[in-house]
Tab-separated table of C-alpha atoms in Angstrom:
chain	number	residue	atom	x	y	z
A	1	UNK	CA	27.399	-80.933	-82.748
A	2	UNK	CA	25.514	-84.205	-82.484
A	3	UNK	CA	25.172	-83.853	-78.706
A	4	UNK	CA	23.787	-80.332	-79.110
A	5	UNK	CA	21.323	-81.525	-81.725
A	6	UNK	CA	20.232	-84.381	-79.466
A	7	UNK	CA	19.723	-81.982	-76.533
A	8	UNK	CA	17.740	-79.626	-78.771
A	9	UNK	CA	15.538	-82.532	-79.833
A	10	UNK	CA	14.960	-83.523	-76.215
A	11	UNK	CA	14.119	-79.920	-75.369
A	12	UNK	CA	11.171	-80.061	-77.782
A	13	UNK	CA	9.691	-82.820	-75.597
A	14	UNK	CA	9.679	-80.679	-72.432
A	15	UNK	CA	6.044	-80.128	-71.408
A	16	UNK	CA	4.903	-81.422	-74.782
A	17	UNK	CA	1.567	-83.290	-74.681
A	18	UNK	CA	2.514	-85.251	-77.809
A	19	UNK	CA	3.377	-88.863	-76.845
A	20	UNK	CA	3.336	-87.862	-73.134
A	21	UNK	CA	2.046	-90.506	-70.764
A	22	UNK	CA	2.020	-88.679	-67.430
A	23	UNK	CA	0.451	-85.378	-66.371
A	24	UNK	CA	1.149	-83.229	-63.315
A	25	UNK	CA	-1.184	-80.536	-61.994
A	26	UNK	CA	1.179	-78.006	-60.450
A	27	UNK	CA	0.814	-75.160	-57.969
A	28	UNK	CA	-2.151	-73.047	-56.947
A	29	UNK	CA	-2.581	-72.195	-60.619
A	30	UNK	CA	-3.238	-75.920	-61.267
A	31	UNK	CA	-1.098	-75.704	-64.386
A	32	UNK	CA	-0.847	-78.914	-66.360
A	33	UNK	CA	2.657	-80.162	-67.090
A	34	UNK	CA	3.101	-83.058	-69.520
A	35	UNK	CA	5.984	-85.522	-69.320
A	36	UNK	CA	7.220	-88.935	-70.354
A	37	UNK	CA	7.303	-91.587	-67.680
A	38	UNK	CA	10.397	-93.357	-68.997
A	39	UNK	CA	12.502	-90.131	-69.006
A	40	UNK	CA	11.536	-89.156	-65.467
A	41	UNK	CA	11.941	-92.663	-64.073
A	42	UNK	CA	15.387	-93.303	-65.539
A	43	UNK	CA	16.713	-89.841	-64.615
A	44	UNK	CA	15.401	-89.503	-61.064
A	45	UNK	CA	14.859	-92.116	-58.361
A	46	UNK	CA	12.226	-89.983	-56.607
A	47	UNK	CA	10.105	-89.872	-59.775
A	48	UNK	CA	10.674	-93.575	-60.358
A	49	UNK	CA	9.148	-94.249	-56.939
A	50	UNK	CA	6.265	-91.845	-57.523
A	51	UNK	CA	5.413	-93.164	-60.983
A	52	UNK	CA	5.714	-96.857	-60.166
A	53	UNK	CA	3.183	-96.490	-57.331
A	54	UNK	CA	0.732	-94.553	-59.467
A	55	UNK	CA	-1.944	-92.261	-58.030
A	56	UNK	CA	-3.630	-93.220	-54.761
A	57	UNK	CA	-6.188	-95.994	-55.259
A	58	UNK	CA	-4.795	-97.160	-58.583
A	59	UNK	CA	-3.962	-100.622	-57.234
A	60	UNK	CA	-7.540	-101.193	-56.123
A	61	UNK	CA	-9.145	-100.058	-59.355
A	62	UNK	CA	-6.485	-99.650	-62.039
A	63	UNK	CA	-8.990	-99.356	-64.865
A	64	UNK	CA	-10.695	-96.305	-63.323
A	65	UNK	CA	-7.454	-94.234	-63.136
A	66	UNK	CA	-5.924	-93.077	-66.409
A	67	UNK	CA	-2.221	-94.064	-66.657
A	68	UNK	CA	-1.122	-90.432	-67.072
A	69	UNK	CA	-2.291	-89.489	-63.565
A	70	UNK	CA	-2.795	-86.682	-63.041
A	71	UNK	CA	-0.366	-86.233	-60.140
A	72	UNK	CA	-1.261	-83.226	-57.976
A	73	UNK	CA	1.750	-81.131	-56.844
A	74	UNK	CA	0.151	-78.191	-55.059
A	75	UNK	CA	3.164	-76.939	-53.107
A	76	UNK	CA	5.525	-76.065	-55.952
A	77	UNK	CA	5.468	-73.185	-58.436
A	78	UNK	CA	4.902	-74.285	-62.040
A	79	UNK	CA	8.006	-72.368	-63.186
A	80	UNK	CA	10.119	-74.203	-60.601
A	81	UNK	CA	8.743	-77.626	-61.526
A	82	UNK	CA	9.276	-76.907	-65.224
A	83	UNK	CA	12.912	-76.059	-64.494
A	84	UNK	CA	13.334	-79.479	-62.836
A	85	UNK	CA	11.657	-81.176	-65.812
A	86	UNK	CA	13.885	-79.230	-68.234
A	87	UNK	CA	16.962	-80.483	-66.369
A	88	UNK	CA	15.769	-84.096	-66.458
A	89	UNK	CA	15.345	-83.933	-70.238
A	90	UNK	CA	18.371	-81.809	-71.217
A	91	UNK	CA	20.853	-81.872	-68.297
A	92	UNK	CA	20.720	-78.053	-68.339
A	93	UNK	CA	18.406	-75.530	-66.721
A	94	UNK	CA	17.126	-72.010	-67.362
A	95	UNK	CA	17.168	-70.072	-64.084
A	96	UNK	CA	16.365	-66.561	-62.902
A	97	UNK	CA	16.720	-64.869	-59.520
A	98	UNK	CA	13.032	-65.420	-58.674
A	99	UNK	CA	13.144	-69.213	-58.864
A	100	UNK	CA	16.794	-70.211	-58.300
A	101	UNK	CA	16.454	-70.839	-54.554
A	102	UNK	CA	13.210	-72.796	-55.013
A	103	UNK	CA	14.821	-74.909	-57.747
A	104	UNK	CA	17.725	-75.543	-55.356
A	105	UNK	CA	15.183	-76.732	-52.776
A	106	UNK	CA	13.580	-79.061	-55.343
A	107	UNK	CA	16.981	-80.387	-56.435
A	108	UNK	CA	17.671	-81.401	-52.821
A	109	UNK	CA	14.188	-82.934	-52.396
A	110	UNK	CA	14.517	-84.953	-55.606
A	111	UNK	CA	18.145	-85.930	-54.943
A	112	UNK	CA	19.439	-84.257	-58.139
A	113	UNK	CA	23.054	-83.414	-57.283
A	114	UNK	CA	23.977	-82.033	-60.703
A	115	UNK	CA	20.964	-79.705	-60.712
A	116	UNK	CA	21.949	-78.606	-57.207
A	117	UNK	CA	25.431	-77.655	-58.519
A	118	UNK	CA	23.939	-75.651	-61.397
A	119	UNK	CA	21.668	-73.769	-58.984
A	120	UNK	CA	24.544	-72.950	-56.630
A	121	UNK	CA	26.695	-71.682	-59.494
A	122	UNK	CA	23.849	-69.454	-60.703
A	123	UNK	CA	23.128	-68.120	-57.189
A	124	UNK	CA	26.815	-67.321	-56.599
A	125	UNK	CA	27.132	-65.592	-59.983
A	126	UNK	CA	24.023	-63.425	-59.486
A	127	UNK	CA	24.153	-62.731	-55.737
A	128	UNK	CA	22.596	-59.405	-54.736
A	129	UNK	CA	22.040	-57.397	-51.554
A	130	UNK	CA	18.314	-58.219	-51.727
A	131	UNK	CA	18.738	-61.988	-51.986
A	132	UNK	CA	21.980	-62.790	-50.134
A	133	UNK	CA	20.319	-63.531	-46.778
A	134	UNK	CA	17.808	-65.921	-48.372
A	135	UNK	CA	20.697	-67.623	-50.157
A	136	UNK	CA	22.673	-67.916	-46.907
A	137	UNK	CA	19.671	-69.360	-45.086
A	138	UNK	CA	19.208	-71.948	-47.862
A	139	UNK	CA	22.938	-72.766	-47.875
A	140	UNK	CA	22.878	-73.485	-44.137
A	141	UNK	CA	19.618	-75.451	-44.384
A	142	UNK	CA	20.969	-77.725	-47.131
A	143	UNK	CA	24.549	-77.977	-45.851
A	144	UNK	CA	26.092	-76.192	-48.865
A	145	UNK	CA	29.308	-74.966	-47.216
A	146	UNK	CA	30.784	-73.361	-50.325
A	147	UNK	CA	27.684	-71.242	-50.960
A	148	UNK	CA	27.520	-70.418	-47.255
A	149	UNK	CA	31.068	-68.990	-47.271
A	150	UNK	CA	30.380	-67.079	-50.493
A	151	UNK	CA	27.244	-65.464	-49.014
A	152	UNK	CA	29.015	-64.567	-45.776
A	153	UNK	CA	31.856	-62.865	-47.669
A	154	UNK	CA	29.262	-60.892	-49.654
A	155	UNK	CA	27.489	-59.799	-46.446
A	156	UNK	CA	30.818	-58.769	-44.917
A	157	UNK	CA	31.457	-56.456	-47.870
A	158	UNK	CA	28.145	-54.558	-47.673
A	159	UNK	CA	26.774	-55.168	-44.181
A	160	UNK	CA	25.018	-51.793	-43.824
A	161	UNK	CA	22.911	-52.371	-46.961
A	162	UNK	CA	22.178	-56.023	-46.151
A	163	UNK	CA	20.734	-55.389	-42.649
A	164	UNK	CA	18.019	-53.200	-44.195
A	165	UNK	CA	16.634	-56.002	-46.384
A	166	UNK	CA	13.594	-58.147	-45.714
A	167	UNK	CA	15.816	-61.223	-46.083
A	168	UNK	CA	17.916	-60.098	-43.114
A	169	UNK	CA	14.822	-59.797	-40.927
A	170	UNK	CA	13.788	-63.316	-41.944
A	171	UNK	CA	17.085	-64.993	-40.963
A	172	UNK	CA	16.857	-67.694	-38.318
A	173	UNK	CA	18.513	-67.040	-34.968
A	174	UNK	CA	21.174	-69.678	-35.702
A	175	UNK	CA	22.163	-68.119	-39.033
A	176	UNK	CA	22.138	-64.561	-37.669
A	177	UNK	CA	24.424	-65.648	-34.810
A	178	UNK	CA	26.752	-67.159	-37.399
A	179	UNK	CA	26.878	-63.849	-39.310
A	180	UNK	CA	27.592	-61.931	-36.093
A	181	UNK	CA	30.611	-64.149	-35.317
A	182	UNK	CA	32.471	-62.559	-38.224
A	183	UNK	CA	35.324	-60.115	-37.575
A	184	UNK	CA	34.886	-58.701	-41.083
A	185	UNK	CA	31.435	-57.078	-40.924
A	186	UNK	CA	31.722	-53.543	-42.320
A	187	UNK	CA	29.466	-51.951	-39.728
A	188	UNK	CA	29.963	-50.364	-36.332
A	189	UNK	CA	28.891	-52.322	-33.249
A	190	UNK	CA	26.319	-49.746	-32.115
A	191	UNK	CA	24.603	-50.028	-35.513
A	192	UNK	CA	24.777	-53.816	-35.355
A	193	UNK	CA	23.041	-53.765	-31.965
A	194	UNK	CA	20.246	-51.677	-33.515
A	195	UNK	CA	20.010	-54.040	-36.507
A	196	UNK	CA	19.701	-57.045	-34.176
A	197	UNK	CA	17.048	-55.185	-32.147
A	198	UNK	CA	14.973	-54.590	-35.302
A	199	UNK	CA	15.456	-58.232	-36.375
A	200	UNK	CA	14.371	-59.404	-32.906
A	201	UNK	CA	11.160	-57.343	-32.936
A	202	UNK	CA	10.197	-58.712	-36.370
A	203	UNK	CA	10.982	-62.294	-35.290
A	204	UNK	CA	9.114	-61.811	-32.022
A	205	UNK	CA	5.979	-60.731	-33.917
A	206	UNK	CA	6.217	-63.563	-36.476
A	207	UNK	CA	6.993	-66.333	-33.967
A	208	UNK	CA	4.787	-64.850	-31.219
A	209	UNK	CA	7.642	-65.190	-28.724
A	210	UNK	CA	9.123	-62.580	-26.367
A	211	UNK	CA	12.026	-60.530	-27.749
A	212	UNK	CA	14.609	-61.881	-25.233
A	213	UNK	CA	13.651	-65.455	-26.157
A	214	UNK	CA	13.979	-65.113	-29.944
A	215	UNK	CA	17.209	-63.114	-29.629
A	216	UNK	CA	18.959	-65.266	-26.994
A	217	UNK	CA	21.460	-66.777	-29.440
A	218	UNK	CA	22.392	-63.742	-31.615
A	219	UNK	CA	22.823	-61.286	-28.698
A	220	UNK	CA	25.631	-63.445	-27.327
A	221	UNK	CA	27.644	-62.426	-30.387
A	222	UNK	CA	27.229	-58.651	-29.894
A	223	UNK	CA	30.535	-57.103	-28.850
A	224	UNK	CA	29.320	-54.764	-26.113
A	225	UNK	CA	32.805	-54.055	-24.646
A	226	UNK	CA	33.573	-52.186	-27.895
A	227	UNK	CA	30.995	-49.505	-27.006
A	228	UNK	CA	32.027	-46.307	-25.207
A	229	UNK	CA	30.565	-45.707	-21.711
A	230	UNK	CA	28.067	-43.112	-23.013
A	231	UNK	CA	26.877	-45.579	-25.689
A	232	UNK	CA	26.615	-48.377	-23.145
A	233	UNK	CA	24.500	-46.127	-20.877
A	234	UNK	CA	22.180	-45.332	-23.793
A	235	UNK	CA	21.966	-49.031	-24.692
A	236	UNK	CA	21.101	-49.887	-21.100
A	237	UNK	CA	18.287	-47.316	-21.187
A	238	UNK	CA	16.856	-48.726	-24.456
A	239	UNK	CA	17.205	-52.233	-23.091
A	240	UNK	CA	14.748	-51.541	-20.280
A	241	UNK	CA	11.957	-51.391	-22.870
A	242	UNK	CA	12.422	-54.785	-24.503
A	243	UNK	CA	15.065	-56.657	-22.423
A	244	UNK	CA	16.833	-57.599	-25.665
A	245	UNK	CA	20.225	-58.038	-23.990
A	246	UNK	CA	20.718	-60.019	-20.753
A	247	UNK	CA	21.649	-57.834	-17.780
A	248	UNK	CA	24.764	-59.976	-17.215
A	249	UNK	CA	26.112	-59.091	-20.682
A	250	UNK	CA	25.745	-55.357	-20.033
A	251	UNK	CA	27.293	-55.760	-16.578
A	252	UNK	CA	30.278	-57.596	-18.088
A	253	UNK	CA	30.793	-54.738	-20.569
A	254	UNK	CA	30.739	-52.179	-17.720
A	255	UNK	CA	33.218	-54.326	-15.806
A	256	UNK	CA	35.616	-54.352	-18.753
A	257	UNK	CA	35.527	-50.516	-18.698
A	258	UNK	CA	36.106	-50.343	-14.958
A	259	UNK	CA	39.042	-52.756	-15.028
A	260	UNK	CA	40.497	-51.369	-18.298
A	261	UNK	CA	40.533	-54.850	-19.798
A	262	UNK	CA	38.094	-57.449	-21.046
A	263	UNK	CA	37.932	-59.235	-17.708
A	264	UNK	CA	35.418	-62.084	-17.703
A	265	UNK	CA	34.413	-61.451	-21.321
A	266	UNK	CA	35.258	-63.927	-24.120
A	267	UNK	CA	38.237	-62.463	-26.013
A	268	UNK	CA	36.456	-62.372	-29.392
A	269	UNK	CA	33.839	-59.984	-27.920
A	270	UNK	CA	36.641	-57.471	-27.309
A	271	UNK	CA	37.965	-57.667	-30.876
A	272	UNK	CA	37.017	-54.752	-33.158
A	273	UNK	CA	35.425	-55.752	-36.467
A	274	UNK	CA	36.438	-54.335	-39.825
A	275	UNK	CA	33.719	-51.667	-39.590
A	276	UNK	CA	34.132	-50.793	-35.901
A	277	UNK	CA	34.650	-47.069	-35.291
A	278	UNK	CA	37.674	-46.542	-32.994
A	279	UNK	CA	37.037	-45.488	-29.393
A	280	UNK	CA	39.602	-44.348	-26.829
A	281	UNK	CA	39.238	-47.409	-24.640
A	282	UNK	CA	39.931	-49.870	-27.479
A	283	UNK	CA	43.675	-49.754	-26.784
A	284	UNK	CA	43.042	-51.555	-23.473
A	285	UNK	CA	40.866	-54.170	-25.181
A	286	UNK	CA	43.452	-54.659	-27.929
A	287	UNK	CA	46.064	-55.547	-25.315
A	288	UNK	CA	43.663	-58.069	-23.826
A	289	UNK	CA	42.748	-59.515	-27.235
A	290	UNK	CA	46.394	-60.083	-28.106
């Protein structure tokens, strides 16, 4: 009871100008956020460093700079910064799906491990088709293995819906290749090839790089030997337009058909995924995979 009352009392100080001695001007909105130097400094080393230095120029003319700043933080949303401040005062945080990933980013930047854990728990508990790819990208970026595995399992369960999202088209090549290594994707290989093609064209436009260049890593994980000869012929025809897939990869898939086994192809590329539709020739590949 006493701890709860103490936390409630601290909560009243969050962004409260009364007795505050430091001001931040946050985001494009230039929203003022009020805080207490002693709380921030004792709770977070990054703030301690920021506040002990003071604003630029304060050492040369300390009397001309008011002690409360203001400190300009233009690259963070006010709602995200307020969530960090709330955590520093109360050891808890109010999150929603719009800010959780940004708060996770801030928790890593400020070295706040406990806030990082709260963000990851929230993201895992509220994961959705729309946001899972963004969450996976963040998990890989910040080395959060547990969240990474959780996101991958989610994607495996609803692959067809996930590949249609904006988040999927914004995945990095490294993360997309990681997704495509999974045996448990619930989507047929022909559809996965099309999904990677769409991803590659979006990435090519954004990065202003040729399609074959942006897609070099993910296309290595496409399991072309799983496709029937008629599908492979169609793929080869489409490939002439954008050169998405290296000629050698298509040739290796044709060779596996001709020799009735996955000759010269890494064994995992001959292994059907959970969502792979069966084709007649798979029995030859299954023998090879075993």
